[in-house]
Short mmCIF file of C-alpha atoms and ligand atoms in Angstrom, two decimals:
data_model
loop_
_atom_site.label_atom_id
_atom_site.label_comp_id
_atom_site.label_asym_id
_atom_site.label_seq_id
_atom_site.Cartn_x
_atom_site.Cartn_y
_atom_site.Cartn_z
CA MET A 230 -144.92 -84.04 -91.47
CA LYS A 231 -145.31 -87.43 -92.56
CA ASN A 232 -141.57 -87.51 -91.97
CA ARG A 233 -141.32 -86.38 -88.56
CA ILE A 234 -144.19 -88.72 -87.50
CA LEU A 235 -142.45 -91.66 -88.58
CA LEU A 236 -138.34 -90.49 -87.46
CA SER A 237 -140.35 -89.93 -83.61
CA LEU A 238 -142.04 -93.21 -84.15
CA LEU A 239 -138.24 -95.03 -84.80
CA CYS A 240 -136.65 -92.73 -82.70
CA PHE A 241 -139.07 -95.22 -80.26
CA LEU A 242 -138.70 -97.92 -81.78
CA LEU A 243 -134.72 -97.76 -80.90
CA TRP A 244 -135.32 -95.65 -78.15
CA LEU A 245 -133.27 -93.23 -78.72
CA PRO A 246 -134.37 -89.84 -77.69
CA SER A 247 -137.11 -88.33 -79.96
CA PRO A 248 -137.06 -84.75 -81.86
CA ALA A 249 -138.63 -82.85 -79.26
CA GLN A 250 -136.89 -84.53 -76.11
CA GLU A 251 -133.52 -83.77 -78.11
CA GLN A 252 -134.85 -79.83 -77.67
CA ALA A 253 -135.77 -79.72 -74.39
CA ALA A 254 -133.19 -77.13 -72.31
CA VAL A 255 -131.74 -78.99 -69.75
CA GLY A 256 -133.47 -77.02 -66.12
CA VAL A 257 -131.38 -74.77 -63.74
CA ILE A 258 -131.07 -75.33 -59.77
CA ALA A 259 -129.17 -73.50 -57.98
CA HIS A 260 -127.01 -75.58 -55.38
CA ARG A 261 -127.78 -73.45 -51.99
CA GLY A 262 -130.09 -71.07 -53.72
CA TYR A 263 -127.90 -68.66 -56.03
CA TRP A 264 -125.69 -67.14 -53.21
CA LYS A 265 -123.64 -65.55 -55.61
CA ALA A 266 -126.44 -62.48 -55.25
CA ASP A 267 -125.03 -59.88 -53.32
CA GLY A 268 -126.31 -59.31 -50.58
CA ALA A 269 -126.74 -63.59 -50.28
CA ALA A 270 -124.92 -66.31 -48.28
CA GLU A 271 -125.04 -70.00 -49.14
CA ASN A 272 -128.42 -71.79 -47.99
CA SER A 273 -129.80 -68.55 -46.48
CA ILE A 274 -133.10 -66.81 -47.61
CA ALA A 275 -131.50 -64.43 -48.83
CA ALA A 276 -130.06 -66.75 -51.60
CA LEU A 277 -133.37 -68.58 -51.92
CA ILE A 278 -134.98 -65.22 -52.63
CA ALA A 279 -132.44 -64.32 -55.61
CA ALA A 280 -132.68 -67.91 -56.94
CA GLN A 281 -136.77 -66.88 -57.35
CA GLN A 282 -135.80 -63.24 -58.72
CA LEU A 283 -133.50 -65.17 -61.20
CA GLY A 284 -136.23 -67.24 -62.97
CA VAL A 285 -134.04 -70.61 -62.59
CA TYR A 286 -136.22 -74.12 -62.26
CA GLY A 287 -135.39 -74.69 -58.51
CA SER A 288 -133.29 -73.53 -55.50
CA GLU A 289 -131.74 -76.31 -53.52
CA PHE A 290 -130.93 -76.14 -49.78
CA ASP A 291 -130.11 -78.38 -47.11
CA VAL A 292 -131.66 -79.68 -43.88
CA TRP A 293 -130.46 -80.85 -40.55
CA ILE A 294 -132.93 -81.70 -37.35
CA THR A 295 -131.64 -80.02 -33.38
CA ALA A 296 -131.63 -82.62 -30.69
CA ASP A 297 -135.02 -81.30 -29.83
CA GLY A 298 -136.16 -81.73 -32.92
CA VAL A 299 -136.05 -77.97 -35.01
CA ALA A 300 -135.66 -78.60 -38.50
CA VAL A 301 -132.83 -75.64 -39.46
CA ILE A 302 -130.41 -74.77 -43.28
CA HIS A 303 -127.63 -75.76 -43.34
CA HIS A 304 -124.79 -77.36 -45.00
CA ASN A 305 -121.94 -79.04 -42.35
CA ALA A 306 -123.19 -81.25 -40.32
CA THR A 307 -122.03 -78.12 -38.14
CA ILE A 308 -121.70 -74.67 -37.03
CA GLN A 309 -119.41 -72.38 -35.94
CA GLY A 310 -117.77 -75.99 -34.36
CA VAL A 311 -121.73 -76.86 -33.14
CA ARG A 312 -122.60 -80.48 -33.73
CA ILE A 313 -126.46 -79.33 -35.04
CA GLU A 314 -127.71 -82.84 -34.11
CA ASN A 315 -126.15 -82.96 -30.95
CA VAL A 316 -127.69 -79.81 -29.60
CA PRO A 317 -131.24 -77.89 -28.92
CA TYR A 318 -132.40 -75.01 -31.18
CA ARG A 319 -131.55 -72.55 -28.30
CA GLU A 320 -128.13 -73.31 -28.36
CA ILE A 321 -127.73 -72.02 -32.30
CA GLU A 322 -130.90 -70.27 -32.88
CA ALA A 323 -128.61 -66.66 -32.56
CA LEU A 324 -126.19 -67.88 -34.61
CA THR A 325 -125.71 -66.28 -38.45
CA LEU A 326 -125.08 -66.54 -41.59
CA SER A 327 -121.74 -64.77 -44.21
CA ASN A 328 -124.64 -61.97 -44.60
CA GLY A 329 -126.08 -61.70 -41.37
CA GLU A 330 -128.86 -63.71 -41.77
CA ARG A 331 -130.02 -65.65 -38.82
CA LEU A 332 -129.59 -69.43 -39.13
CA PRO A 333 -132.82 -69.99 -41.06
CA THR A 334 -135.71 -72.59 -39.63
CA LEU A 335 -137.33 -74.96 -42.33
CA GLU A 336 -140.85 -73.21 -41.11
CA ALA A 337 -139.02 -69.21 -42.52
CA TYR A 338 -137.59 -70.83 -45.58
CA LEU A 339 -140.54 -72.77 -46.56
CA LYS A 340 -142.72 -69.70 -45.62
CA ALA A 341 -140.61 -67.86 -48.30
CA GLY A 342 -140.27 -70.25 -50.99
CA ALA A 343 -144.33 -70.51 -50.73
CA ARG A 344 -144.60 -67.18 -51.54
CA HIS A 345 -142.87 -68.03 -54.93
CA LYS A 346 -144.68 -70.74 -56.20
CA GLN A 347 -142.53 -71.38 -59.68
CA THR A 348 -139.55 -71.90 -58.06
CA ARG A 349 -139.59 -74.92 -56.96
CA LEU A 350 -137.83 -76.32 -53.67
CA ILE A 351 -135.27 -78.95 -53.73
CA LEU A 352 -135.04 -80.16 -49.96
CA GLU A 353 -132.12 -81.99 -49.71
CA ILE A 354 -132.31 -83.67 -45.92
CA LYS A 355 -128.65 -84.66 -45.03
CA PRO A 356 -127.76 -88.15 -43.70
CA HIS A 357 -127.72 -88.01 -39.57
CA SER A 358 -125.97 -90.33 -37.52
CA THR A 359 -128.97 -92.75 -36.15
CA PRO A 360 -131.91 -93.84 -38.70
CA SER A 361 -133.71 -92.71 -35.49
CA ARG A 362 -132.56 -88.50 -36.05
CA GLU A 363 -132.81 -89.18 -40.06
CA GLU A 364 -136.51 -90.79 -39.10
CA ALA A 365 -136.78 -87.11 -37.39
CA ALA A 366 -136.29 -85.06 -40.07
CA VAL A 367 -138.15 -86.64 -42.35
CA GLN A 368 -140.94 -86.36 -41.00
CA GLU A 369 -140.55 -82.48 -39.80
CA ALA A 370 -139.62 -81.99 -43.15
CA LEU A 371 -142.93 -83.70 -44.38
CA ARG A 372 -144.91 -82.28 -41.51
CA LEU A 373 -143.55 -78.00 -42.58
CA VAL A 374 -144.26 -78.80 -46.31
CA ARG A 375 -147.80 -79.93 -46.41
CA ALA A 376 -148.51 -76.82 -43.36
CA THR A 377 -147.14 -74.08 -44.95
CA GLY A 378 -148.64 -75.52 -48.77
CA VAL A 379 -145.89 -75.80 -50.54
CA ALA A 380 -146.32 -79.87 -51.65
CA ASP A 381 -146.40 -79.79 -54.98
CA GLN A 382 -143.61 -76.86 -55.50
CA THR A 383 -141.12 -78.81 -53.26
CA GLU A 384 -139.06 -82.37 -54.64
CA TYR A 385 -136.90 -84.19 -52.11
CA ILE A 386 -133.20 -85.34 -52.19
CA SER A 387 -131.34 -87.27 -50.02
CA PHE A 388 -127.83 -89.33 -49.88
CA SER A 389 -129.49 -91.72 -47.66
CA ALA A 390 -131.12 -94.65 -48.67
CA TYR A 391 -133.39 -94.40 -45.32
CA ILE A 392 -134.10 -91.14 -45.56
CA CYS A 393 -135.09 -91.61 -49.21
CA ARG A 394 -137.56 -94.60 -48.69
CA ARG A 395 -139.02 -93.34 -45.67
CA LEU A 396 -139.80 -90.06 -47.42
CA HIS A 397 -141.22 -92.35 -50.75
CA GLU A 398 -143.49 -94.18 -48.07
CA LEU A 399 -145.12 -91.58 -45.97
CA SER A 400 -145.81 -89.35 -48.91
CA PRO A 401 -145.83 -91.83 -51.98
CA ARG A 402 -146.99 -88.82 -55.21
CA ALA A 403 -143.39 -86.69 -53.87
CA SER A 404 -140.50 -86.96 -55.91
CA VAL A 405 -138.01 -88.22 -53.94
CA ALA A 406 -134.29 -88.41 -55.89
CA TYR A 407 -131.33 -90.44 -54.64
CA LEU A 408 -127.79 -88.56 -54.31
CA ASN A 409 -125.47 -91.03 -53.66
CA GLY A 410 -124.08 -92.20 -57.27
CA ASP A 411 -123.86 -95.96 -56.20
CA MET A 412 -127.70 -97.47 -57.53
CA THR A 413 -128.66 -98.35 -61.11
CA PRO A 414 -132.03 -96.75 -62.68
CA ALA A 415 -132.52 -99.78 -62.67
CA GLU A 416 -132.79 -100.17 -59.10
CA VAL A 417 -133.74 -96.26 -58.17
CA ALA A 418 -136.79 -96.97 -59.85
CA SER A 419 -137.70 -100.31 -58.20
CA ALA A 420 -137.37 -98.86 -55.39
CA GLY A 421 -140.50 -95.70 -56.04
CA TRP A 422 -137.93 -93.17 -56.27
CA THR A 423 -138.15 -91.18 -58.81
CA GLY A 424 -134.84 -89.74 -60.01
CA LEU A 425 -130.95 -89.94 -60.18
CA ASP A 426 -129.56 -86.84 -58.91
CA TYR A 427 -125.67 -88.28 -59.02
CA ASN A 428 -122.20 -86.63 -59.02
CA ALA A 429 -120.33 -85.39 -62.19
CA SER A 430 -117.88 -88.20 -62.02
CA VAL A 431 -120.48 -90.40 -61.75
CA PHE A 432 -122.49 -89.65 -64.81
CA ARG A 433 -119.46 -89.17 -66.67
CA LYS A 434 -118.44 -92.61 -66.00
CA HIS A 435 -121.97 -94.16 -66.73
CA PRO A 436 -123.42 -91.80 -69.60
CA GLU A 437 -125.58 -94.54 -70.54
CA TRP A 438 -128.03 -94.21 -67.14
CA ILE A 439 -128.98 -90.79 -68.46
CA GLY A 440 -131.24 -92.38 -71.51
CA GLN A 441 -131.81 -95.49 -69.58
CA ALA A 442 -133.48 -93.44 -65.84
CA HIS A 443 -135.47 -91.64 -68.67
CA ARG A 444 -136.83 -94.63 -70.15
CA LEU A 445 -137.88 -95.71 -66.97
CA GLY A 446 -139.20 -92.35 -66.29
CA LEU A 447 -136.67 -91.21 -64.25
CA THR A 448 -135.76 -87.35 -64.25
CA THR A 449 -131.80 -86.71 -63.91
CA ASN A 450 -129.62 -84.17 -62.33
CA VAL A 451 -126.18 -83.94 -61.94
CA TRP A 452 -123.80 -81.86 -59.84
CA THR A 453 -122.89 -79.39 -58.96
CA VAL A 454 -121.73 -78.84 -62.59
CA ASN A 455 -120.16 -74.79 -62.64
CA LYS A 456 -117.78 -74.48 -66.03
CA PRO A 457 -119.39 -73.50 -69.39
CA ALA A 458 -117.90 -77.01 -71.05
CA ASP A 459 -118.94 -79.18 -68.47
CA MET A 460 -122.41 -77.72 -68.31
CA GLU A 461 -121.88 -78.25 -72.51
CA TYR A 462 -121.36 -81.60 -71.87
CA PHE A 463 -124.20 -82.44 -69.67
CA ARG A 464 -126.29 -81.10 -71.92
CA ARG A 465 -125.60 -83.12 -75.10
CA ALA A 466 -125.57 -86.11 -72.91
CA GLY A 467 -129.70 -85.64 -72.97
CA ILE A 468 -129.02 -84.75 -69.06
CA GLY A 469 -132.76 -82.96 -68.10
CA PHE A 470 -131.50 -80.76 -64.52
CA ILE A 471 -127.90 -79.30 -64.09
CA THR A 472 -127.54 -78.10 -60.36
CA THR A 473 -124.64 -75.29 -60.44
CA ASN A 474 -123.22 -71.97 -58.63
CA GLU A 475 -123.53 -70.50 -61.76
CA PRO A 476 -127.08 -70.43 -62.37
CA VAL A 477 -126.75 -67.28 -64.37
CA VAL A 478 -124.10 -68.80 -66.52
CA LEU A 479 -125.79 -72.02 -67.10
CA LYS A 480 -129.10 -69.58 -68.09
CA GLU A 481 -127.46 -67.89 -70.43
CA LEU A 482 -125.70 -71.11 -72.30
CA ARG A 483 -128.95 -72.65 -73.03
MG1 LIG B 527 -126.97 -80.33 -51.00
#
């Protein structure tokens, strides 16, 4: 016992991960939901429900805002050839996903999230064409998160520094992680954001950023990691969270 305390103290002084930290399991985040489940599709409510049932830490999804201010869940800027930002909601309302589900609104998605408080909602706001469109997306996302009562289970992510900055300004206690990979841990911390959520190639190039981020109190997440060998590499590197299209594989590996 005494030796363990001394070891932890030594680790602290040397800025090494303590034995307890080293044993911490990697958090599993289902990328666009658990969309490989039967009856699901990427960014469908069915994929969110499947992720909830799987019991992962969080389920990630992408948000765009229509020209008339309705937030919807979709990865690409366009859906079936229509650019979401440029059209009113009624023009895309009837479109369906590959599983037959209607294109989900953010409101419907968050309501489904609220029914399962244990699963974190990893809400990505996509970079829009102008700051004013991004501002509208931020305002609407924050409004709906509050209205549906999911503020405590929602974490925001974005490639857009403007979006991260505004999320932090308007909701200072919210988790906001940056996706774009071009800021050091110190830069992310000084912006007031809470984490680095970077592509695997960025953390492969800068493995030292993982420890630096943790020492600054930031979270670390890597995407999109689907192969067991890569999951193992990042687990050994001390990453906090892995976003994956293979949440079942990652859960078993842990
Ligand atoms: Mg995404």
